[in-house]
Amino acid sequence: MNRTAQPEDEHSRAARAADAFHQLYGASPDGVWAAPGRVNLIGEHTDYNDGFALPMALPQTTLLAARARTDGRLRLHSAQGDGRITDLVVADLAPGVVTGWTSYPAGVLWALAGAGYGIGGADLHFDSTVPTGAGLSSSAALECAVAVAYDELYRLALTGPELARIAQRAENGFAGVPCGIMDQMASVCCTAEAALHLDARSPESHRQVPFDLLGQGLRLLVIDTRVTHDLGDGAYASLRAGCERAAALLGLPALRDLPAAELPRALRALPAELAPLVRHVVTENARVGEAVSRLEEGDAAALGPILTAGHASLRDDYRVSCPETDLVVTAALAAGAPGARMTGGGFGGSVIALVEAGRQDAVGRSVTEAFAAAGHRPPHILEATPAAGARRLVL
Ligand code: GLA
């Protein structure tokens, strides 16, 4: 089984990032911050419908060593990049000026400046263990690391949800990705050993729901299929537009406002192409509520069937699954996992599987064998525990 190693001790990673910063920029950083990637337990494609989600932060983080500058320059470097330092001027930042990974951090400065915050430049060095292209929100981790660092460096005193909104604006307005707010809320506001109950209409009201995965004899596998279907980019925007059109046809501010009891009538009233989208969103919001209740009762194993039902809804109604994610879910369930589903936006990316402690290798092996039999590259498998959100690290 190709299981990724557990994250290296954060202190030594932070010290290494500070050393690398010194070598690059000739001075010590003002601090080192960390922001995690995420998996979403349930509540997919609900955030931009003003609905509910239940993400948790991953132990994998993006570290940022940063030092404020007084001359308005922004310099960026990543340990995972091509070795070059990107040199920009904060006052010149505008959508389209920067492309590639640097658009996420630069976009945060653009969003802060646009919101009227008095910020200056900085030297930044990133070092990340969040897998990229796996649907685990590596871009949100980049944005949120910058947001929390800038909050401190420039004494902005923003709340977690305010920082998440800035990071989302960077992604929407600067990087050009029309995402909702879930990934950024997860990266900023999650806490260890809990899932985040998010109401996307009022992110300020988020709640921590205890998720004692290990204590209840369970493990969570994150299985990266290593496929990304190109369809994803345009499809996300058009699904979002379809939901907005359906809400408008129903005379509602957002699909979140459609009560489950009125779903059958709404489905009859809507055009055939929109009805399944609405059915997914309404039933998915209900699944979030159910999952939160089960966790609050201390019954994490009861999440299993909820996850699997969520996958069926994403596959059959929302149609954002793909053969590879379906195959992982089927193989994990056949190997005895109590529940499994694709996580994130879809069209590839990762699957989460809830498994009983001790069954990780067996489930991982079955998935890997099923992948080999279908001619796919072996998936990357890691074990996740609910970890902390963005924070400053002590050096
Ligand atoms: C992506 C987006 C999120 C959310 C999910 C689907 O991860 O960034 O805002 O919409 O897809 O739940």
PDB file of N, CA and C in Angstrom, residues 249-320:
ATOM      1  N   LEU A 249     -36.012  30.483 -10.267  1.00  0.00           N
ATOM      2  CA  LEU A 249     -37.287  29.955 -10.780  1.00  0.00           C
ATOM      3  C   LEU A 249     -38.247  29.616  -9.634  1.00  0.00           C
ATOM      4  N   LEU A 250     -37.675  29.197  -8.512  1.00  0.00           N
ATOM      5  CA  LEU A 250     -38.514  28.836  -7.355  1.00  0.00           C
ATOM      6  C   LEU A 250     -38.846  30.048  -6.491  1.00  0.00           C
ATOM      7  N   GLY A 251     -38.289  31.202  -6.877  1.00  0.00           N
ATOM      8  CA  GLY A 251     -38.563  32.427  -6.117  1.00  0.00           C
ATOM      9  C   GLY A 251     -37.877  32.447  -4.760  1.00  0.00           C
ATOM     10  N   LEU A 252     -36.704  31.796  -4.691  1.00  0.00           N
ATOM     11  CA  LEU A 252     -35.976  31.716  -3.412  1.00  0.00           C
ATOM     12  C   LEU A 252     -34.647  32.467  -3.515  1.00  0.00           C
ATOM     13  N   PRO A 253     -34.169  33.029  -2.405  1.00  0.00           N
ATOM     14  CA  PRO A 253     -32.854  33.666  -2.429  1.00  0.00           C
ATOM     15  C   PRO A 253     -31.753  32.662  -2.781  1.00  0.00           C
ATOM     16  N   ALA A 254     -31.855  31.444  -2.268  1.00  0.00           N
ATOM     17  CA  ALA A 254     -30.854  30.403  -2.536  1.00  0.00           C
ATOM     18  C   ALA A 254     -31.519  29.046  -2.314  1.00  0.00           C
ATOM     19  N   LEU A 255     -30.897  27.970  -2.844  1.00  0.00           N
ATOM     20  CA  LEU A 255     -31.518  26.636  -2.695  1.00  0.00           C
ATOM     21  C   LEU A 255     -31.586  26.203  -1.235  1.00  0.00           C
ATOM     22  N   ARG A 256     -30.762  26.783  -0.423  1.00  0.00           N
ATOM     23  CA  ARG A 256     -30.811  26.506   1.011  1.00  0.00           C
ATOM     24  C   ARG A 256     -32.197  26.799   1.595  1.00  0.00           C
ATOM     25  N   ASP A 257     -32.921  27.693   0.949  1.00  0.00           N
ATOM     26  CA  ASP A 257     -34.215  28.115   1.479  1.00  0.00           C
ATOM     27  C   ASP A 257     -35.365  27.198   1.064  1.00  0.00           C
ATOM     28  N   LEU A 258     -35.059  26.131   0.334  1.00  0.00           N
ATOM     29  CA  LEU A 258     -36.125  25.189  -0.041  1.00  0.00           C
ATOM     30  C   LEU A 258     -36.260  24.109   1.044  1.00  0.00           C
ATOM     31  N   PRO A 259     -37.376  24.104   1.795  1.00  0.00           N
ATOM     32  CA  PRO A 259     -37.534  23.075   2.827  1.00  0.00           C
ATOM     33  C   PRO A 259     -37.692  21.691   2.191  1.00  0.00           C
ATOM     34  N   ALA A 260     -37.174  20.666   2.873  1.00  0.00           N
ATOM     35  CA  ALA A 260     -37.223  19.304   2.329  1.00  0.00           C
ATOM     36  C   ALA A 260     -38.659  18.896   1.996  1.00  0.00           C
ATOM     37  N   ALA A 261     -39.620  19.338   2.800  1.00  0.00           N
ATOM     38  CA  ALA A 261     -41.021  18.948   2.579  1.00  0.00           C
ATOM     39  C   ALA A 261     -41.557  19.484   1.252  1.00  0.00           C
ATOM     40  N   GLU A 262     -40.950  20.566   0.764  1.00  0.00           N
ATOM     41  CA  GLU A 262     -41.423  21.148  -0.503  1.00  0.00           C
ATOM     42  C   GLU A 262     -40.649  20.654  -1.719  1.00  0.00           C
ATOM     43  N   LEU A 263     -39.707  19.730  -1.460  1.00  0.00           N
ATOM     44  CA  LEU A 263     -38.872  19.249  -2.570  1.00  0.00           C
ATOM     45  C   LEU A 263     -39.692  18.582  -3.683  1.00  0.00           C
ATOM     46  N   PRO A 264     -40.619  17.660  -3.363  1.00  0.00           N
ATOM     47  CA  PRO A 264     -41.352  16.988  -4.457  1.00  0.00           C
ATOM     48  C   PRO A 264     -42.070  17.978  -5.376  1.00  0.00           C
ATOM     49  N   ARG A 265     -42.692  18.983  -4.807  1.00  0.00           N
ATOM     50  CA  ARG A 265     -43.411  19.972  -5.621  1.00  0.00           C
ATOM     51  C   ARG A 265     -42.421  20.770  -6.485  1.00  0.00           C
ATOM     52  N   ALA A 266     -41.299  21.146  -5.862  1.00  0.00           N
ATOM     53  CA  ALA A 266     -40.281  21.906  -6.597  1.00  0.00           C
ATOM     54  C   ALA A 266     -39.738  21.084  -7.764  1.00  0.00           C
ATOM     55  N   LEU A 267     -39.511  19.792  -7.534  1.00  0.00           N
ATOM     56  CA  LEU A 267     -38.949  18.940  -8.589  1.00  0.00           C
ATOM     57  C   LEU A 267     -39.896  18.862  -9.782  1.00  0.00           C
ATOM     58  N   ARG A 268     -41.216  18.844  -9.493  1.00  0.00           N
ATOM     59  CA  ARG A 268     -42.198  18.792 -10.593  1.00  0.00           C
ATOM     60  C   ARG A 268     -42.210  20.098 -11.386  1.00  0.00           C
ATOM     61  N   ALA A 269     -41.920  21.197 -10.671  1.00  0.00           N
ATOM     62  CA  ALA A 269     -42.022  22.520 -11.312  1.00  0.00           C
ATOM     63  C   ALA A 269     -40.781  22.873 -12.144  1.00  0.00           C
ATOM     64  N   LEU A 270     -39.663  22.222 -11.877  1.00  0.00           N
ATOM     65  CA  LEU A 270     -38.397  22.650 -12.491  1.00  0.00           C
ATOM     66  C   LEU A 270     -38.118  21.946 -13.813  1.00  0.00           C
ATOM     67  N   PRO A 271     -37.353  22.600 -14.710  1.00  0.00           N
ATOM     68  CA  PRO A 271     -36.917  21.921 -15.931  1.00  0.00           C
ATOM     69  C   PRO A 271     -36.099  20.669 -15.590  1.00  0.00           C
ATOM     70  N   ALA A 272     -36.183  19.680 -16.450  1.00  0.00           N
ATOM     71  CA  ALA A 272     -35.572  18.361 -16.178  1.00  0.00           C
ATOM     72  C   ALA A 272     -34.089  18.457 -15.851  1.00  0.00           C
ATOM     73  N   GLU A 273     -33.381  19.426 -16.469  1.00  0.00           N
ATOM     74  CA  GLU A 273     -31.920  19.457 -16.226  1.00  0.00           C
ATOM     75  C   GLU A 273     -31.592  20.065 -14.868  1.00  0.00           C
ATOM     76  N   LEU A 274     -32.515  20.815 -14.289  1.00  0.00           N
ATOM     77  CA  LEU A 274     -32.211  21.453 -12.999  1.00  0.00           C
ATOM     78  C   LEU A 274     -32.685  20.630 -11.800  1.00  0.00           C
ATOM     79  N   ALA A 275     -33.736  19.818 -11.997  1.00  0.00           N
ATOM     80  CA  ALA A 275     -34.331  19.093 -10.860  1.00  0.00           C
ATOM     81  C   ALA A 275     -33.313  18.253 -10.080  1.00  0.00           C
ATOM     82  N   PRO A 276     -32.451  17.472 -10.766  1.00  0.00           N
ATOM     83  CA  PRO A 276     -31.504  16.646  -9.979  1.00  0.00           C
ATOM     84  C   PRO A 276     -30.526  17.477  -9.157  1.00  0.00           C
ATOM     85  N   LEU A 277     -30.159  18.660  -9.676  1.00  0.00           N
ATOM     86  CA  LEU A 277     -29.238  19.520  -8.910  1.00  0.00           C
ATOM     87  C   LEU A 277     -29.903  19.929  -7.592  1.00  0.00           C
ATOM     88  N   VAL A 278     -31.165  20.297  -7.699  1.00  0.00           N
ATOM     89  CA  VAL A 278     -31.895  20.756  -6.518  1.00  0.00           C
ATOM     90  C   VAL A 278     -32.077  19.595  -5.531  1.00  0.00           C
ATOM     91  N   ARG A 279     -32.379  18.409  -6.081  1.00  0.00           N
ATOM     92  CA  ARG A 279     -32.541  17.245  -5.192  1.00  0.00           C
ATOM     93  C   ARG A 279     -31.242  16.982  -4.429  1.00  0.00           C
ATOM     94  N   HIS A 280     -30.099  17.092  -5.134  1.00  0.00           N
ATOM     95  CA  HIS A 280     -28.827  16.876  -4.425  1.00  0.00           C
ATOM     96  C   HIS A 280     -28.651  17.896  -3.299  1.00  0.00           C
ATOM     97  N   VAL A 281     -28.840  19.158  -3.615  1.00  0.00           N
ATOM     98  CA  VAL A 281     -28.531  20.202  -2.626  1.00  0.00           C
ATOM     99  C   VAL A 281     -29.431  20.054  -1.393  1.00  0.00           C
ATOM    100  N   VAL A 282     -30.716  19.812  -1.622  1.00  0.00           N
ATOM    101  CA  VAL A 282     -31.638  19.719  -0.475  1.00  0.00           C
ATOM    102  C   VAL A 282     -31.327  18.470   0.364  1.00  0.00           C
ATOM    103  N   THR A 283     -31.106  17.338  -0.297  1.00  0.00           N
ATOM    104  CA  THR A 283     -30.830  16.119   0.480  1.00  0.00           C
ATOM    105  C   THR A 283     -29.445  16.191   1.130  1.00  0.00           C
ATOM    106  N   GLU A 284     -28.516  16.859   0.476  1.00  0.00           N
ATOM    107  CA  GLU A 284     -27.156  16.964   1.027  1.00  0.00           C
ATOM    108  C   GLU A 284     -27.164  17.842   2.286  1.00  0.00           C
ATOM    109  N   ASN A 285     -27.911  18.935   2.236  1.00  0.00           N
ATOM    110  CA  ASN A 285     -28.017  19.772   3.444  1.00  0.00           C
ATOM    111  C   ASN A 285     -28.596  18.946   4.599  1.00  0.00           C
ATOM    112  N   ALA A 286     -29.575  18.105   4.290  1.00  0.00           N
ATOM    113  CA  ALA A 286     -30.167  17.252   5.337  1.00  0.00           C
ATOM    114  C   ALA A 286     -29.133  16.257   5.864  1.00  0.00           C
ATOM    115  N   ARG A 287     -28.288  15.745   4.964  1.00  0.00           N
ATOM    116  CA  ARG A 287     -27.254  14.791   5.411  1.00  0.00           C
ATOM    117  C   ARG A 287     -26.253  15.460   6.351  1.00  0.00           C
ATOM    118  N   VAL A 288     -25.964  16.734   6.115  1.00  0.00           N
ATOM    119  CA  VAL A 288     -25.056  17.428   7.043  1.00  0.00           C
ATOM    120  C   VAL A 288     -25.689  17.467   8.439  1.00  0.00           C
ATOM    121  N   GLY A 289     -26.975  17.830   8.493  1.00  0.00           N
ATOM    122  CA  GLY A 289     -27.667  17.894   9.781  1.00  0.00           C
ATOM    123  C   GLY A 289     -27.652  16.550  10.493  1.00  0.00           C
ATOM    124  N   GLU A 290     -27.873  15.504   9.693  1.00  0.00           N
ATOM    125  CA  GLU A 290     -27.892  14.155  10.263  1.00  0.00           C
ATOM    126  C   GLU A 290     -26.505  13.769  10.787  1.00  0.00           C
ATOM    127  N   ALA A 291     -25.476  14.077  10.012  1.00  0.00           N
ATOM    128  CA  ALA A 291     -24.102  13.740  10.419  1.00  0.00           C
ATOM    129  C   ALA A 291     -23.734  14.470  11.716  1.00  0.00           C
ATOM    130  N   VAL A 292     -24.111  15.738  11.807  1.00  0.00           N
ATOM    131  CA  VAL A 292     -23.803  16.508  13.018  1.00  0.00           C
ATOM    132  C   VAL A 292     -24.512  15.862  14.221  1.00  0.00           C
ATOM    133  N   SER A 293     -25.771  15.474  14.055  1.00  0.00           N
ATOM    134  CA  SER A 293     -26.499  14.829  15.160  1.00  0.00           C
ATOM    135  C   SER A 293     -25.801  13.551  15.604  1.00  0.00           C
ATOM    136  N   ARG A 294     -25.377  12.746  14.624  1.00  0.00           N
ATOM    137  CA  ARG A 294     -24.731  11.468  14.983  1.00  0.00           C
ATOM    138  C   ARG A 294     -23.423  11.738  15.739  1.00  0.00           C
ATOM    139  N   LEU A 295     -22.646  12.715  15.265  1.00  0.00           N
ATOM    140  CA  LEU A 295     -21.378  13.022  15.945  1.00  0.00           C
ATOM    141  C   LEU A 295     -21.644  13.553  17.348  1.00  0.00           C
ATOM    142  N   GLU A 296     -22.680  14.384  17.478  1.00  0.00           N
ATOM    143  CA  GLU A 296     -22.973  14.926  18.818  1.00  0.00           C
ATOM    144  C   GLU A 296     -23.437  13.831  19.772  1.00  0.00           C
ATOM    145  N   GLU A 297     -24.018  12.765  19.218  1.00  0.00           N
ATOM    146  CA  GLU A 297     -24.395  11.615  20.058  1.00  0.00           C
ATOM    147  C   GLU A 297     -23.189  10.716  20.333  1.00  0.00           C
ATOM    148  N   GLY A 298     -22.039  11.061  19.765  1.00  0.00           N
ATOM    149  CA  GLY A 298     -20.830  10.262  19.985  1.00  0.00           C
ATOM    150  C   GLY A 298     -20.784   8.999  19.148  1.00  0.00           C
ATOM    151  N   ASP A 299     -21.499   8.996  18.015  1.00  0.00           N
ATOM    152  CA  ASP A 299     -21.562   7.790  17.192  1.00  0.00           C
ATOM    153  C   ASP A 299     -20.948   8.057  15.820  1.00  0.00           C
ATOM    154  N   ALA A 300     -19.616   8.143  15.787  1.00  0.00           N
ATOM    155  CA  ALA A 300     -18.929   8.487  14.533  1.00  0.00           C
ATOM    156  C   ALA A 300     -19.120   7.399  13.476  1.00  0.00           C
ATOM    157  N   ALA A 301     -19.282   6.137  13.915  1.00  0.00           N
ATOM    158  CA  ALA A 301     -19.442   5.053  12.936  1.00  0.00           C
ATOM    159  C   ALA A 301     -20.711   5.247  12.109  1.00  0.00           C
ATOM    160  N   ALA A 302     -21.706   5.930  12.699  1.00  0.00           N
ATOM    161  CA  ALA A 302     -22.971   6.156  11.987  1.00  0.00           C
ATOM    162  C   ALA A 302     -22.805   7.108  10.800  1.00  0.00           C
ATOM    163  N   LEU A 303     -21.620   7.732  10.692  1.00  0.00           N
ATOM    164  CA  LEU A 303     -21.367   8.580   9.523  1.00  0.00           C
ATOM    165  C   LEU A 303     -21.311   7.752   8.238  1.00  0.00           C
ATOM    166  N   GLY A 304     -20.907   6.464   8.389  1.00  0.00           N
ATOM    167  CA  GLY A 304     -20.646   5.627   7.208  1.00  0.00           C
ATOM    168  C   GLY A 304     -21.728   5.695   6.139  1.00  0.00           C
ATOM    169  N   PRO A 305     -22.969   5.262   6.474  1.00  0.00           N
ATOM    170  CA  PRO A 305     -24.020   5.265   5.450  1.00  0.00           C
ATOM    171  C   PRO A 305     -24.359   6.668   4.935  1.00  0.00           C
ATOM    172  N   ILE A 306     -24.124   7.678   5.772  1.00  0.00           N
ATOM    173  CA  ILE A 306     -24.407   9.054   5.324  1.00  0.00           C
ATOM    174  C   ILE A 306     -23.413   9.449   4.231  1.00  0.00           C
ATOM    175  N   LEU A 307     -22.138   9.085   4.447  1.00  0.00           N
ATOM    176  CA  LEU A 307     -21.120   9.371   3.423  1.00  0.00           C
ATOM    177  C   LEU A 307     -21.473   8.665   2.116  1.00  0.00           C
ATOM    178  N   THR A 308     -21.826   7.391   2.228  1.00  0.00           N
ATOM    179  CA  THR A 308     -22.095   6.613   1.012  1.00  0.00           C
ATOM    180  C   THR A 308     -23.317   7.167   0.270  1.00  0.00           C
ATOM    181  N   ALA A 309     -24.337   7.576   1.013  1.00  0.00           N
ATOM    182  CA  ALA A 309     -25.521   8.178   0.379  1.00  0.00           C
ATOM    183  C   ALA A 309     -25.141   9.493  -0.304  1.00  0.00           C
ATOM    184  N   GLY A 310     -24.239  10.236   0.330  1.00  0.00           N
ATOM    185  CA  GLY A 310     -23.772  11.489  -0.277  1.00  0.00           C
ATOM    186  C   GLY A 310     -23.068  11.224  -1.594  1.00  0.00           C
ATOM    187  N   HIS A 311     -22.286  10.138  -1.643  1.00  0.00           N
ATOM    188  CA  HIS A 311     -21.597   9.817  -2.899  1.00  0.00           C
ATOM    189  C   HIS A 311     -22.597   9.483  -4.003  1.00  0.00           C
ATOM    190  N   ALA A 312     -23.608   8.685  -3.660  1.00  0.00           N
ATOM    191  CA  ALA A 312     -24.601   8.304  -4.674  1.00  0.00           C
ATOM    192  C   ALA A 312     -25.284   9.553  -5.232  1.00  0.00           C
ATOM    193  N   SER A 313     -25.555  10.511  -4.365  1.00  0.00           N
ATOM    194  CA  SER A 313     -26.219  11.738  -4.801  1.00  0.00           C
ATOM    195  C   SER A 313     -25.304  12.567  -5.719  1.00  0.00           C
ATOM    196  N   LEU A 314     -24.015  12.622  -5.398  1.00  0.00           N
ATOM    197  CA  LEU A 314     -23.063  13.352  -6.246  1.00  0.00           C
ATOM    198  C   LEU A 314     -22.866  12.646  -7.586  1.00  0.00           C
ATOM    199  N   ARG A 315     -22.954  11.321  -7.557  1.00  0.00           N
ATOM    200  CA  ARG A 315     -22.762  10.527  -8.785  1.00  0.00           C
ATOM    201  C   ARG A 315     -24.008  10.602  -9.683  1.00  0.00           C
ATOM    202  N   ASP A 316     -25.172  10.391  -9.083  1.00  0.00           N
ATOM    203  CA  ASP A 316     -26.383  10.218  -9.898  1.00  0.00           C
ATOM    204  C   ASP A 316     -27.116  11.533 -10.157  1.00  0.00           C
ATOM    205  N   ASP A 317     -27.158  12.411  -9.158  1.00  0.00           N
ATOM    206  CA  ASP A 317     -27.904  13.655  -9.329  1.00  0.00           C
ATOM    207  C   ASP A 317     -27.012  14.821  -9.746  1.00  0.00           C
ATOM    208  N   TYR A 318     -25.924  15.022  -9.017  1.00  0.00           N
ATOM    209  CA  TYR A 318     -25.088  16.193  -9.317  1.00  0.00           C
ATOM    210  C   TYR A 318     -24.111  15.909 -10.454  1.00  0.00           C
ATOM    211  N   ARG A 319     -23.807  14.608 -10.630  1.00  0.00           N
ATOM    212  CA  ARG A 319     -22.953  14.145 -11.744  1.00  0.00           C
ATOM    213  C   ARG A 319     -21.558  14.766 -11.765  1.00  0.00           C
ATOM    214  N   VAL A 320     -20.937  14.821 -10.595  1.00  0.00           N
ATOM    215  CA  VAL A 320     -19.567  15.336 -10.521  1.00  0.00           C
ATOM    216  C   VAL A 320     -18.571  14.231 -10.156  1.00  0.00           C
TER     217      VAL A 320
END
